[in-house]
Short mmCIF file of C-alpha atoms and ligand atoms in Angstrom, two decimals:
data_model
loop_
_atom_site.label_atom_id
_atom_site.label_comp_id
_atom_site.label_asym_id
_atom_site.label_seq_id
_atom_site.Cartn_x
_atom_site.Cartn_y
_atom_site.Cartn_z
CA UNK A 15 0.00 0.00 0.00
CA UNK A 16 1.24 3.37 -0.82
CA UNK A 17 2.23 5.80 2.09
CA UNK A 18 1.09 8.81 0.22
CA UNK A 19 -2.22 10.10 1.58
CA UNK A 20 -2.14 12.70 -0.85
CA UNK A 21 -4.08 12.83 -4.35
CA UNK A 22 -1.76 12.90 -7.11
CA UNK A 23 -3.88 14.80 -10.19
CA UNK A 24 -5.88 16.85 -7.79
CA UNK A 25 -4.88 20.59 -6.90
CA UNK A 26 -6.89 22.51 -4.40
CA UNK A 27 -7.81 24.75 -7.62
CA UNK A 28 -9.39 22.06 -9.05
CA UNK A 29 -11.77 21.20 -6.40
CA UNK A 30 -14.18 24.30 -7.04
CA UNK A 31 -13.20 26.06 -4.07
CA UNK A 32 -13.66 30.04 -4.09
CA UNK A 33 -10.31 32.04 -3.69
CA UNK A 34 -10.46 33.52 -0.34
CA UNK A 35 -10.65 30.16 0.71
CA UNK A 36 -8.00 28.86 -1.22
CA UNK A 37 -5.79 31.65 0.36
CA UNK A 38 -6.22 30.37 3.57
CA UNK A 39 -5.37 27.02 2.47
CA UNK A 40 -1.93 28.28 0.44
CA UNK A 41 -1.04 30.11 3.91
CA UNK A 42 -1.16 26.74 6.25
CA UNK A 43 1.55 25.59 3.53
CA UNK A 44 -1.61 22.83 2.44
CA UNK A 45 0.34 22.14 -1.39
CA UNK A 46 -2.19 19.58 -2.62
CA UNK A 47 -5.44 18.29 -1.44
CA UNK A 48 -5.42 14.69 0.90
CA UNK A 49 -6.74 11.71 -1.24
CA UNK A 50 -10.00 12.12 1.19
CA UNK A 51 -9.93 15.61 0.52
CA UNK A 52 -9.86 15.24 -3.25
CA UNK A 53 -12.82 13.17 -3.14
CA UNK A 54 -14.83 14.51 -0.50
CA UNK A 55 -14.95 18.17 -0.93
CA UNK A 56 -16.83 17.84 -4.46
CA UNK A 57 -19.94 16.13 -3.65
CA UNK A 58 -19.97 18.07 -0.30
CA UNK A 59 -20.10 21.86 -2.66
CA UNK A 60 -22.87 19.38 -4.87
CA UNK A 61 -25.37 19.94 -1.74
CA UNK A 62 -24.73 16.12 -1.31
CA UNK A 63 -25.08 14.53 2.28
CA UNK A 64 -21.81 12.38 2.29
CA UNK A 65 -20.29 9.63 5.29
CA UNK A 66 -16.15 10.06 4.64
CA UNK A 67 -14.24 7.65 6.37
CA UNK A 68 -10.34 8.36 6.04
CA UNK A 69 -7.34 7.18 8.10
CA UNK A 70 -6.23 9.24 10.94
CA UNK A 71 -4.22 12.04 10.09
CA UNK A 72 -5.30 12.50 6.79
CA UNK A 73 -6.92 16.05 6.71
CA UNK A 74 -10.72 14.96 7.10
CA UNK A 75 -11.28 18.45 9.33
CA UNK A 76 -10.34 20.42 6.20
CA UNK A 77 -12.23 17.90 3.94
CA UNK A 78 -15.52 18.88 4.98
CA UNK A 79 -14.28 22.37 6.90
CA UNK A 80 -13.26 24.06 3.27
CA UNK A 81 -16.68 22.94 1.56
CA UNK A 82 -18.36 24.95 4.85
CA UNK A 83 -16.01 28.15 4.75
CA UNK A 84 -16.76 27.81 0.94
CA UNK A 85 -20.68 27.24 1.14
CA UNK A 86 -22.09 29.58 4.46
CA UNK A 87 -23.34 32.90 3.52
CA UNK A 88 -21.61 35.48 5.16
CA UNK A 89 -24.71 37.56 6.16
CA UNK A 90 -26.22 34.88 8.21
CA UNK A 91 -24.84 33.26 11.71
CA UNK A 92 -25.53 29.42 13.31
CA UNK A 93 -25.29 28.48 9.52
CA UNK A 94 -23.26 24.96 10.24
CA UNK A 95 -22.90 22.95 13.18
CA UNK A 96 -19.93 20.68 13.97
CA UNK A 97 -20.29 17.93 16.86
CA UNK A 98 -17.28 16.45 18.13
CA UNK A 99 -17.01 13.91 21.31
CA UNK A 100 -14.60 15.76 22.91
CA UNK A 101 -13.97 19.25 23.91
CA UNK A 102 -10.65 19.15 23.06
CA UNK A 103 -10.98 18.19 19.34
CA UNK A 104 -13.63 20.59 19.39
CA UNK A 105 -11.37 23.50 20.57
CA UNK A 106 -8.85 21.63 17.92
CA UNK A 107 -11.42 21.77 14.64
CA UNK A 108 -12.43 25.49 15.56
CA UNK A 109 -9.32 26.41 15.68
CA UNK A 110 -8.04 24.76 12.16
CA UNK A 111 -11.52 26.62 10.57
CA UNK A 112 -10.87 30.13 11.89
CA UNK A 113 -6.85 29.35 10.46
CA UNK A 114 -8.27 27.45 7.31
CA UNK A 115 -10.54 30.45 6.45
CA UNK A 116 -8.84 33.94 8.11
CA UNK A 117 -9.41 35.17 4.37
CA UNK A 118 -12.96 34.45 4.22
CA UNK A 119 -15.74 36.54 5.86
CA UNK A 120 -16.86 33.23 8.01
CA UNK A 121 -16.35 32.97 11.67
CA UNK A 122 -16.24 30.20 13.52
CA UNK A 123 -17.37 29.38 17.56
CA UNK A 124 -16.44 27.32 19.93
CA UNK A 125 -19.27 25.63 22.36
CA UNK A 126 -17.80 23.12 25.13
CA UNK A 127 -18.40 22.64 28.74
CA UNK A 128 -15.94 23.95 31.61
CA UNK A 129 -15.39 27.39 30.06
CA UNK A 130 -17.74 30.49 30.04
CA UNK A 131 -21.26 30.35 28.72
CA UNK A 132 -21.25 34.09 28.25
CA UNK A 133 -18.34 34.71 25.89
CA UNK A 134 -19.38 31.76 24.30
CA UNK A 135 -23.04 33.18 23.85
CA UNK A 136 -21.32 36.90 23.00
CA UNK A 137 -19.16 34.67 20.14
CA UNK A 138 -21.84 33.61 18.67
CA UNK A 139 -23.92 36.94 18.46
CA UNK A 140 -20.68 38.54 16.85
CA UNK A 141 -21.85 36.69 13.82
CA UNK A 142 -20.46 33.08 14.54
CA UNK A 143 -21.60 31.40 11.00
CA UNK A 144 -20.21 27.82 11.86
CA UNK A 145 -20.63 26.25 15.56
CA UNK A 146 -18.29 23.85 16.85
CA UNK A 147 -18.85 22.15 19.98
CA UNK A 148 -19.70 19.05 22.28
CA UNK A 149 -23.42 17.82 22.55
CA UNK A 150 -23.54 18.48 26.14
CA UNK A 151 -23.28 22.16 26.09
CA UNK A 152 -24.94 22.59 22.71
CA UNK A 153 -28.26 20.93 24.05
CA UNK A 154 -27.28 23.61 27.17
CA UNK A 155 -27.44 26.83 25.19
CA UNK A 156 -29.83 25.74 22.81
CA UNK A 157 -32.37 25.14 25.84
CA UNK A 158 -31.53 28.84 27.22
CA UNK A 159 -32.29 30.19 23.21
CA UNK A 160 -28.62 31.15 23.47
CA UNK A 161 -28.29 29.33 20.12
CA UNK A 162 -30.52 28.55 17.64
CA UNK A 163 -31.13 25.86 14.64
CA UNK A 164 -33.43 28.02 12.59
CA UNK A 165 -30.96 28.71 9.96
CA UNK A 166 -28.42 25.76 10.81
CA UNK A 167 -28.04 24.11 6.68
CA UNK A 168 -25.01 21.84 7.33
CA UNK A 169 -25.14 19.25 10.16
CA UNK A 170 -21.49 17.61 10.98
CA UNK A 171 -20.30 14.78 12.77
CA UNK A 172 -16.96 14.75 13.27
CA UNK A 173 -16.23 11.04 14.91
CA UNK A 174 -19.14 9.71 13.47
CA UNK A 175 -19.25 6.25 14.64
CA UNK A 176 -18.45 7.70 18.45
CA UNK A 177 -21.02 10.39 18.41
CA UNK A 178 -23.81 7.45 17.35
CA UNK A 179 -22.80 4.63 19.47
CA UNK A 180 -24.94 4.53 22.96
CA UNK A 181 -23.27 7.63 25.29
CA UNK A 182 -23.90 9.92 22.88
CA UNK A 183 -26.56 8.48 20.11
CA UNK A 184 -29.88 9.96 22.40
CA UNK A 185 -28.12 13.51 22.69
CA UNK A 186 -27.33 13.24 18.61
CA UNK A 187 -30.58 12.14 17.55
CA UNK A 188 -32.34 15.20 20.01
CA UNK A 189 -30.46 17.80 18.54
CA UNK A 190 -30.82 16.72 14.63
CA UNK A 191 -34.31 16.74 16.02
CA UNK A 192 -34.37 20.63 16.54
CA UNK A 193 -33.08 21.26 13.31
CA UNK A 194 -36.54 21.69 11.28
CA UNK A 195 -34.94 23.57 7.62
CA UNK A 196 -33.60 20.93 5.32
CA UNK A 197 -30.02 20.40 5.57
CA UNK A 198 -27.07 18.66 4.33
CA UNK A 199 -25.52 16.19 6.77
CA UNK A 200 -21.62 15.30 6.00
CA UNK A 201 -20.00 12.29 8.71
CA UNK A 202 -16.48 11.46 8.92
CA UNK A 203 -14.69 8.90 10.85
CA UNK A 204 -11.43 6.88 10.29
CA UNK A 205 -13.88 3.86 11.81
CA UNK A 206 -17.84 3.04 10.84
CA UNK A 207 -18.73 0.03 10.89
CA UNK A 208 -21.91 -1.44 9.00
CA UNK A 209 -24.22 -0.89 12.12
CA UNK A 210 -22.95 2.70 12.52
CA UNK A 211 -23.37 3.33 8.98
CA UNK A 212 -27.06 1.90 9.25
CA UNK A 213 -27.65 4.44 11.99
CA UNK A 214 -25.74 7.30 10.40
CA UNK A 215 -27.78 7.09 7.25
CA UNK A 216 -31.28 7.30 9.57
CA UNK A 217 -30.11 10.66 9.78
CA UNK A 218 -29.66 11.30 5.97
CA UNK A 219 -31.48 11.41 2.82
CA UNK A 220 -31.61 8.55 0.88
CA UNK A 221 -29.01 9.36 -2.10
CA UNK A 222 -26.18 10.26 0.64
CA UNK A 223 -22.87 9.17 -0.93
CA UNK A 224 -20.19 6.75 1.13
CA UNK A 225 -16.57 7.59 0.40
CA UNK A 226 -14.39 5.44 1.62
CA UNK A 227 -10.33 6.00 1.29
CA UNK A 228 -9.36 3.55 3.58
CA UNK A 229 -7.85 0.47 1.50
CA UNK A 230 -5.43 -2.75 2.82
CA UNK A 231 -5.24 -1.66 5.93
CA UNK A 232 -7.44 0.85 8.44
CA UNK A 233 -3.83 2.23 10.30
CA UNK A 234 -1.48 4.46 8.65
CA UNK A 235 1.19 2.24 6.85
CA UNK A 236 3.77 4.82 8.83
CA UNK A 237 3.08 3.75 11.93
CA UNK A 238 5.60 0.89 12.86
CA UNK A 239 3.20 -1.40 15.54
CA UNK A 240 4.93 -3.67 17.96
CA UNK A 241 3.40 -5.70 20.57
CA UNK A 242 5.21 -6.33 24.30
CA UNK A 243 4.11 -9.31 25.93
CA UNK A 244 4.79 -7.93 29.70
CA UNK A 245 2.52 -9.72 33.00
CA UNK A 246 0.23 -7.29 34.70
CA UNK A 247 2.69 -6.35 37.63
CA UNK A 248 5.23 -5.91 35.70
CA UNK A 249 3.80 -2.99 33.13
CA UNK A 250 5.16 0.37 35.40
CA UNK A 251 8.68 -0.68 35.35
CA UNK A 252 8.47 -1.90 31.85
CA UNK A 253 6.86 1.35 30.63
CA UNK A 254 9.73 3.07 32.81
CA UNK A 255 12.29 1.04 31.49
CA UNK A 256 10.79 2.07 27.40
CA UNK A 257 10.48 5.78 28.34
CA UNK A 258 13.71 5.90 30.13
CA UNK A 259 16.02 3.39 27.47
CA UNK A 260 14.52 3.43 24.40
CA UNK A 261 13.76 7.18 24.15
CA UNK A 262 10.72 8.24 22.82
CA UNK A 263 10.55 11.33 21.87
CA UNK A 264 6.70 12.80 22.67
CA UNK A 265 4.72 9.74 24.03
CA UNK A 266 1.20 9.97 24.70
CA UNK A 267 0.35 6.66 27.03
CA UNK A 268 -2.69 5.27 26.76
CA UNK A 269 -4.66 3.46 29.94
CA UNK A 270 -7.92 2.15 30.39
CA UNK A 271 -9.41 3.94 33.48
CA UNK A 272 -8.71 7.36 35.04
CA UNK A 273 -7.79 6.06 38.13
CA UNK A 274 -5.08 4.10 36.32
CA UNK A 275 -3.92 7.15 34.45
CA UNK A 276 -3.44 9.10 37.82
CA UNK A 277 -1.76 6.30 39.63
CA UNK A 278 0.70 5.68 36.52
CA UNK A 279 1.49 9.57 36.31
CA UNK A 280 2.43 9.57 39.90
CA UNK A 281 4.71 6.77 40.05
CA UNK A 282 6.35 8.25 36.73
CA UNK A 283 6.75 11.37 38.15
CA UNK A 284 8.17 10.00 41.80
CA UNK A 285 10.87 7.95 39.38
CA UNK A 286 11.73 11.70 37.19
CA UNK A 287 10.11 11.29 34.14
CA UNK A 288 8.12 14.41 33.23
CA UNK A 289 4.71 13.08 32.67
CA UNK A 290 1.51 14.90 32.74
CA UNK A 291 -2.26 13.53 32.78
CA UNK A 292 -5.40 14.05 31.02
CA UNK A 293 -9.03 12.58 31.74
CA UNK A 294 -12.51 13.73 32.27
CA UNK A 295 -12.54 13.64 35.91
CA UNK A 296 -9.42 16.62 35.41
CA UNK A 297 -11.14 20.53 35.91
CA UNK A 298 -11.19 22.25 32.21
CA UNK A 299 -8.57 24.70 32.99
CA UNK A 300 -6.54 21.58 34.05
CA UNK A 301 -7.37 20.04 30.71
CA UNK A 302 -6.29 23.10 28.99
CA UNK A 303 -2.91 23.72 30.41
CA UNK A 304 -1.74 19.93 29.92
CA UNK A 305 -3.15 19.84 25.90
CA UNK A 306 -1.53 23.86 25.94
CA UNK A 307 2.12 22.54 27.14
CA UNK A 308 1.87 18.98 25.01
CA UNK A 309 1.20 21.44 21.74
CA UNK A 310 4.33 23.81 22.65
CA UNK A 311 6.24 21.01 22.75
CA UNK A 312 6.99 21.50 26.63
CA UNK A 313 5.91 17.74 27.99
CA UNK A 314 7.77 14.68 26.71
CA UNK A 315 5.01 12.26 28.49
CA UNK A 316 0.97 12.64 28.24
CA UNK A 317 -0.70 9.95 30.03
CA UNK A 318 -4.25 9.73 29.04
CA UNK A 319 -7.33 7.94 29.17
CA UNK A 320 -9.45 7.52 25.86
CA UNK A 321 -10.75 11.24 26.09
CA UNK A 322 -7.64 11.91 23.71
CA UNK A 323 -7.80 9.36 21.82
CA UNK A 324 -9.86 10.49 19.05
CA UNK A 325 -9.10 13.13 16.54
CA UNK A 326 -6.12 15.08 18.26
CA UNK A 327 -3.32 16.64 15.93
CA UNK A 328 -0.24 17.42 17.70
CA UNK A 329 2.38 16.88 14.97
CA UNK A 330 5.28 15.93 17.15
CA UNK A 331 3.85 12.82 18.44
CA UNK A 332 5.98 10.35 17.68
CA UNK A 333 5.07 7.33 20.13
CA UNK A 334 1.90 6.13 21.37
CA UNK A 335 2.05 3.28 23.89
CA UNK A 336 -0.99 1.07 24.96
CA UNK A 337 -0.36 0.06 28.47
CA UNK A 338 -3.99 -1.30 28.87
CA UNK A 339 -5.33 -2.82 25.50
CA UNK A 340 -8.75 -1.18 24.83
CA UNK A 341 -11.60 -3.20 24.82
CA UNK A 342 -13.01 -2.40 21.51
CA UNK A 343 -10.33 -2.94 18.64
CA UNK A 344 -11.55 0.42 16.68
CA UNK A 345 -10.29 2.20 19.79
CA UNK A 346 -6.95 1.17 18.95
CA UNK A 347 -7.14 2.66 15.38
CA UNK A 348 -7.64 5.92 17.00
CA UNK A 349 -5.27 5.76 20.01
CA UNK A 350 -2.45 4.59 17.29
CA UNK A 351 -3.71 7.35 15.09
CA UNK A 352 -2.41 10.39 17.32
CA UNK A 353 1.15 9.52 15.77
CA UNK A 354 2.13 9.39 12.16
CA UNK A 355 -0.16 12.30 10.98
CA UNK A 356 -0.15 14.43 7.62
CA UNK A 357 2.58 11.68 6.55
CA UNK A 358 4.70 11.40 9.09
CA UNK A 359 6.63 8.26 10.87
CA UNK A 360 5.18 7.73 14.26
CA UNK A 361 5.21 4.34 16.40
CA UNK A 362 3.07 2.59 18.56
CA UNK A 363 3.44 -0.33 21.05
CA UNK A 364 1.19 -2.50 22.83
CA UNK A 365 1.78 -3.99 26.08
CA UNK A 366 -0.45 -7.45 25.61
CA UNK A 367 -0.82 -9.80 29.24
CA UNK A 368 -0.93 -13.09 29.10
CA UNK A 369 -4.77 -13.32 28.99
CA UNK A 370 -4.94 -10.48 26.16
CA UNK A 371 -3.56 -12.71 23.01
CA UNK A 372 -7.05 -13.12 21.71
CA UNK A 373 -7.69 -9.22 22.30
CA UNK A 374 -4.60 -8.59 20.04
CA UNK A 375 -5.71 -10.77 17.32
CA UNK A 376 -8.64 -9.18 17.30
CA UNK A 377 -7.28 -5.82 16.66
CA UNK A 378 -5.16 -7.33 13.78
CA UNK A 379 -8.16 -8.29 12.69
CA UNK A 380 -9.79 -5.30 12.54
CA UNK A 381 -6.62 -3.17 11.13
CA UNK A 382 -5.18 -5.58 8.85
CA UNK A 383 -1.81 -5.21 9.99
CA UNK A 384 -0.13 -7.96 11.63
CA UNK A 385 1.54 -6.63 14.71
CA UNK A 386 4.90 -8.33 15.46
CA UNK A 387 6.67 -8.18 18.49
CA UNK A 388 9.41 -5.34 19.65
CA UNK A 389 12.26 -6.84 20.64
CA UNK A 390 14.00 -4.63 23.36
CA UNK A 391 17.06 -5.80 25.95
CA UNK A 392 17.99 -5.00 29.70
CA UNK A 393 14.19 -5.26 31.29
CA UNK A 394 14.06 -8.11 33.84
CA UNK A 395 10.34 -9.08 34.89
CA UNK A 396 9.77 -8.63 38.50
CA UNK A 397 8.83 -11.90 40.73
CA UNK A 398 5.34 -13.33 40.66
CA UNK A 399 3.55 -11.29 43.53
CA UNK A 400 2.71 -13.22 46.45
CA UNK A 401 -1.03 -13.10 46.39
CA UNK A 402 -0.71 -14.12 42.61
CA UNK A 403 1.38 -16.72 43.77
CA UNK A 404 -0.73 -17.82 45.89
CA UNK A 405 -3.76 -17.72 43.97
CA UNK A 406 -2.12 -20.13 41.33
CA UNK A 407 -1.41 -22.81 44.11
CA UNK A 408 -4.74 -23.17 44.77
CA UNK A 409 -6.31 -23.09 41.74
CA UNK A 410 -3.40 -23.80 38.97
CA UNK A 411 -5.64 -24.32 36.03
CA UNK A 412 -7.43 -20.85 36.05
CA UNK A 413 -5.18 -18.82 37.33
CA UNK A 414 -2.05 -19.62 36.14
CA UNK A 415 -1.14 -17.60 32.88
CA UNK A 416 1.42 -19.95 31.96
CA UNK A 417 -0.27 -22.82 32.10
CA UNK A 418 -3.28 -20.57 30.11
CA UNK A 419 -0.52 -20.05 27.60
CA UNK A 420 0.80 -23.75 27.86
CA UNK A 421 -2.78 -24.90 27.10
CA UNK A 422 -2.64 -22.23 23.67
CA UNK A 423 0.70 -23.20 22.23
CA UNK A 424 0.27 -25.99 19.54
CA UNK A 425 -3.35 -24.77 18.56
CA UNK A 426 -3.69 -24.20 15.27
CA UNK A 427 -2.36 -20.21 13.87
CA UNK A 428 -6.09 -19.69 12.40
CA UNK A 429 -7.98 -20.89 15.63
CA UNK A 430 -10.38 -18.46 16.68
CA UNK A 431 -10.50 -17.45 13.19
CA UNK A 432 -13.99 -17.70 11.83
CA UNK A 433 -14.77 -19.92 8.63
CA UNK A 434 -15.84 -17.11 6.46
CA UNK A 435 -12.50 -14.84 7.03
CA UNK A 436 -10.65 -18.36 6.32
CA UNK A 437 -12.48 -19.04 2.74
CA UNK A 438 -12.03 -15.14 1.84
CA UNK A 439 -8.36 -15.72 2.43
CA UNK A 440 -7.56 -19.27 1.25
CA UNK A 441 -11.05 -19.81 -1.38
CA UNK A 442 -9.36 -22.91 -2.32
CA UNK A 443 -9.48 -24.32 0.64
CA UNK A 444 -6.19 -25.17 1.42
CA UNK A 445 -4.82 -23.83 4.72
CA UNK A 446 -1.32 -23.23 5.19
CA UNK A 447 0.03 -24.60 8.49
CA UNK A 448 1.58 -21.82 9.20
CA UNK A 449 0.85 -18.07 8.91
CA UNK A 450 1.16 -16.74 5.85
CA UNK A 451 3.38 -13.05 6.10
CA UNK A 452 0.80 -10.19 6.41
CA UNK A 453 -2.01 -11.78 6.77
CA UNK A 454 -3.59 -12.19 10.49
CA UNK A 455 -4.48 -14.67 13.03
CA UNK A 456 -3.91 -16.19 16.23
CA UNK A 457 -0.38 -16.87 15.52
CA UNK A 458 0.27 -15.07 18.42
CA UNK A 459 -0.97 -17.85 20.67
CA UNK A 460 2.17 -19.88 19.88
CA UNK A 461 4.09 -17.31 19.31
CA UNK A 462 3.68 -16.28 23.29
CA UNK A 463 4.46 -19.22 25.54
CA UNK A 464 7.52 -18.02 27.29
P1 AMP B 30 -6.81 15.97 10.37
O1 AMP B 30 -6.86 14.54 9.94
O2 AMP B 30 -7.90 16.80 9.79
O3 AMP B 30 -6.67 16.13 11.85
O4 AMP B 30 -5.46 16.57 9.76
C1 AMP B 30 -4.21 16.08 10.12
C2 AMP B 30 -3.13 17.11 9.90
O5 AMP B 30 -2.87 17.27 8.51
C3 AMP B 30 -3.46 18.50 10.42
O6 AMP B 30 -2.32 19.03 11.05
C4 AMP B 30 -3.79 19.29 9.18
O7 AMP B 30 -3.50 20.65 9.35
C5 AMP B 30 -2.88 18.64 8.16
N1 AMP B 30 -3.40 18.71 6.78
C6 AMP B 30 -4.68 18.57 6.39
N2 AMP B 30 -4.79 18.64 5.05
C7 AMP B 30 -3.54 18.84 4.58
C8 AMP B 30 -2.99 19.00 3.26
N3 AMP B 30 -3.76 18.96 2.19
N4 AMP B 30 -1.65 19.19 3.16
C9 AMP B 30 -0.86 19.21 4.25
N5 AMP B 30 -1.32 19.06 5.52
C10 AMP B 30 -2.64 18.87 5.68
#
């Protein structure tokens, strides 16, 4: 698969777009248009309703932000709305719309929760034409009639298959509710899945158009993804021993809970690495300052929980690190996604426990990538804990991850495959006995006993 994420016959010329928008596009030193770009931003100044879905990193904010700056009228405000899950990306988007179009006469507003209603309300009144915000506070001000839908004609999800799946689908589905004019609805994600696309199009008319510039694989090819097969107790010293040997430059560490991320932050910090946290449960100034000194450049080590992992562009990423697995693979596309952006080399590495093989193979599954293992030298695992220790004498067989792993090795590589993903790969039927290169499976079952 090619690296390039960029169309090759396409300029930004070409795509119809007016000049004052085009100026501001020249000025952010954007040469040619993103293949999603290329092919999105033409049905989009059609009036079409469109679903993009586009690797990370690949420009999808501009992809439907120029076709806005391009189509609102500058005489009218609360034109276009843009949802995002989090406030950060929302703060993020606004940001790259008021850069992308400083020529044009459009302004653009930021809505989110934790910072003042007022100025956000006085923003708007100033003759904000496109809103960007979270649901939460958007519902908020539209309740108070500090906002309005009358003339809203461009609906936008941004993180389309997050802002329909259950925490957010009610708060979604009210607020394209309010919106009585006929509008045009454009949905980007780097992940939607059939169901989400089912759901997606419930809000659309019935000729939207899919465009889809994801091929092979759903990660960027220029992310290098390694897997570390570490045990549970040993994960803080092995993420100390990464951080402090192997250098990363700008990590972002991702962790399943909060209380995880705070915990992990303080025990980095007590051993001098400079590490700073981020999770919903932080105050929004909090919030602020920690995205404000990982965009200058100023903090070598964000750990977070999955409020960042969707969307954010901070260029000098170069390592994200999965300490926890997530639970859902597409969760993993994202996390991975905050590195190698606009065509850059990033890397990412998984820590994987014992019990996690399957969770792993799952992910390959889902990406398409098959995620071999880093080899690294000079960590030595800690000693079994005693409790665990303990726990295994009395009940070797379940909780024994060795003997879990004992019990894998020698199982077929495709076991746990299903039969359909084994006849689309081999339609002749004839297996290989062992993996074939590139292609995925539970290899890693064998692959782990230790
Ligand atoms: P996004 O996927 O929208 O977050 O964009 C990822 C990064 O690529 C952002 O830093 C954008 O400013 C940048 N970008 C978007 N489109 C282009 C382009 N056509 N040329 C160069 N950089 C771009």
């Amino acid at each position: 698969m090619s690296d390039d994420i960029f169309a090759d016959s396409t300029t930004f010329k070409d795509l119809g777009l007016r000049d004052s928008v085009l100026k501001g596009v020249e000025e952010l030193g954007f040469e040619k248009p993103t293949d999603i770009q290329a092919q999105l931003i033409p049905p989009i100044l059609t009036g079409r309703d469109v679903i993009g879905q586009a690797k990370t990193g690949t420009g999808k904010t501009a992809a439907f932000g120029l076709p806005l700056l391009h189509m609102c009228d500058k005489d009218t405000s609360m034109q276009a709305l843009v949802l995002t899950p989090t406030r950060e990306l929302a703060a993020q988007v606004a940001v790259e719309l008021d850069d992308l179009g400083k020529h044009t006469p459009i302004k653009t507003t930021c809505i989110i929760g934790g910072e003042s209603m007022q100025s956000q309300k006085k923003s708007v009144q100033r003759g904000g034409h496109i809103i960007v915000g979270t649901p939460g506070r958007v519902m908020d001000m539209h309740g108070r009639k500090q906002i309005h839908f009358n003339d809203l004609r461009f609906a936008v999800l941004d993180e389309v298959d997050r802002m329909l799946d259950i925490g957010f689908r009610d708060d979604i589905r009210k607020i394209l509710k309010l919106v009585k004019r006929e509008h045009q609805t454009i949905f980007v994600s780097a992940t939607i899945d059939e169901e989400i696309e089912r759901l997606a199009r419930s809000h659309m008319k019935s000729d939207a158009q899919k465009i889809v510039t994801v091929s092979g694989s759903l990660t960027v090819s220029l992310v290098d993804q390694k897997h570390l097969p570490v045990e549970p107790w040993d994960k803080k010293q092995l993420l100390l021993h990464l951080l402090k040997h192997q250098e990363p430059e700008t990590t972002v560490v991702f962790c399943r809970t909060k209380a995880t991320v705070d915990k992990l932050t303080k025990y980095l910090k007590d051993k001098g690495v400079d590490a700073r946290a981020i999770h919903g449960d932080m105050p929004q100034p909090k919030r602020k300052r920690v995205m404000s000194s990982m965009r200058s450049g100023k903090l070598d080590v964000l750990i977070a929980s999955d409020l960042a992992a969707r969307g954010l562009d901070i260029a000098h990423i170069s390592h994200v690190i999965n300490y926890d697995l997530p639970e859902d693979p597409e969760v993993y596309v994202h996390r991975i996604g905050r590195t190698a952006r606009a065509g850059r080399r990033g890397t990412a590495w998984s820590f994987v426990t014992p019990e996690e093989g399957q969770r792993l193979t799952e992910i390959e599954k889902l990406t398409g990538v098959l995620i071999e293992q880093l080899e690294y030298d000079g960590f030595k695992p800690g000693p079994v804990p005693k409790d665990i220790a303990e726990q295994r004498a009395a009940a070797p067989s379940k909780s024994d991850p060795d003997k879990h792993l004992a019990k894998r090795t020698g199982v077929p590589w495709h076991d746990g495959m299903s039969e359909e993903d084994l006849k689309a790969m081999f339609p002749d039927g004839n297996i290989p006995k062992t993996a074939p290169k590139q292609t995925l499976g539970s290899r890693l079952r064998t692959r782990r006993s230790r």
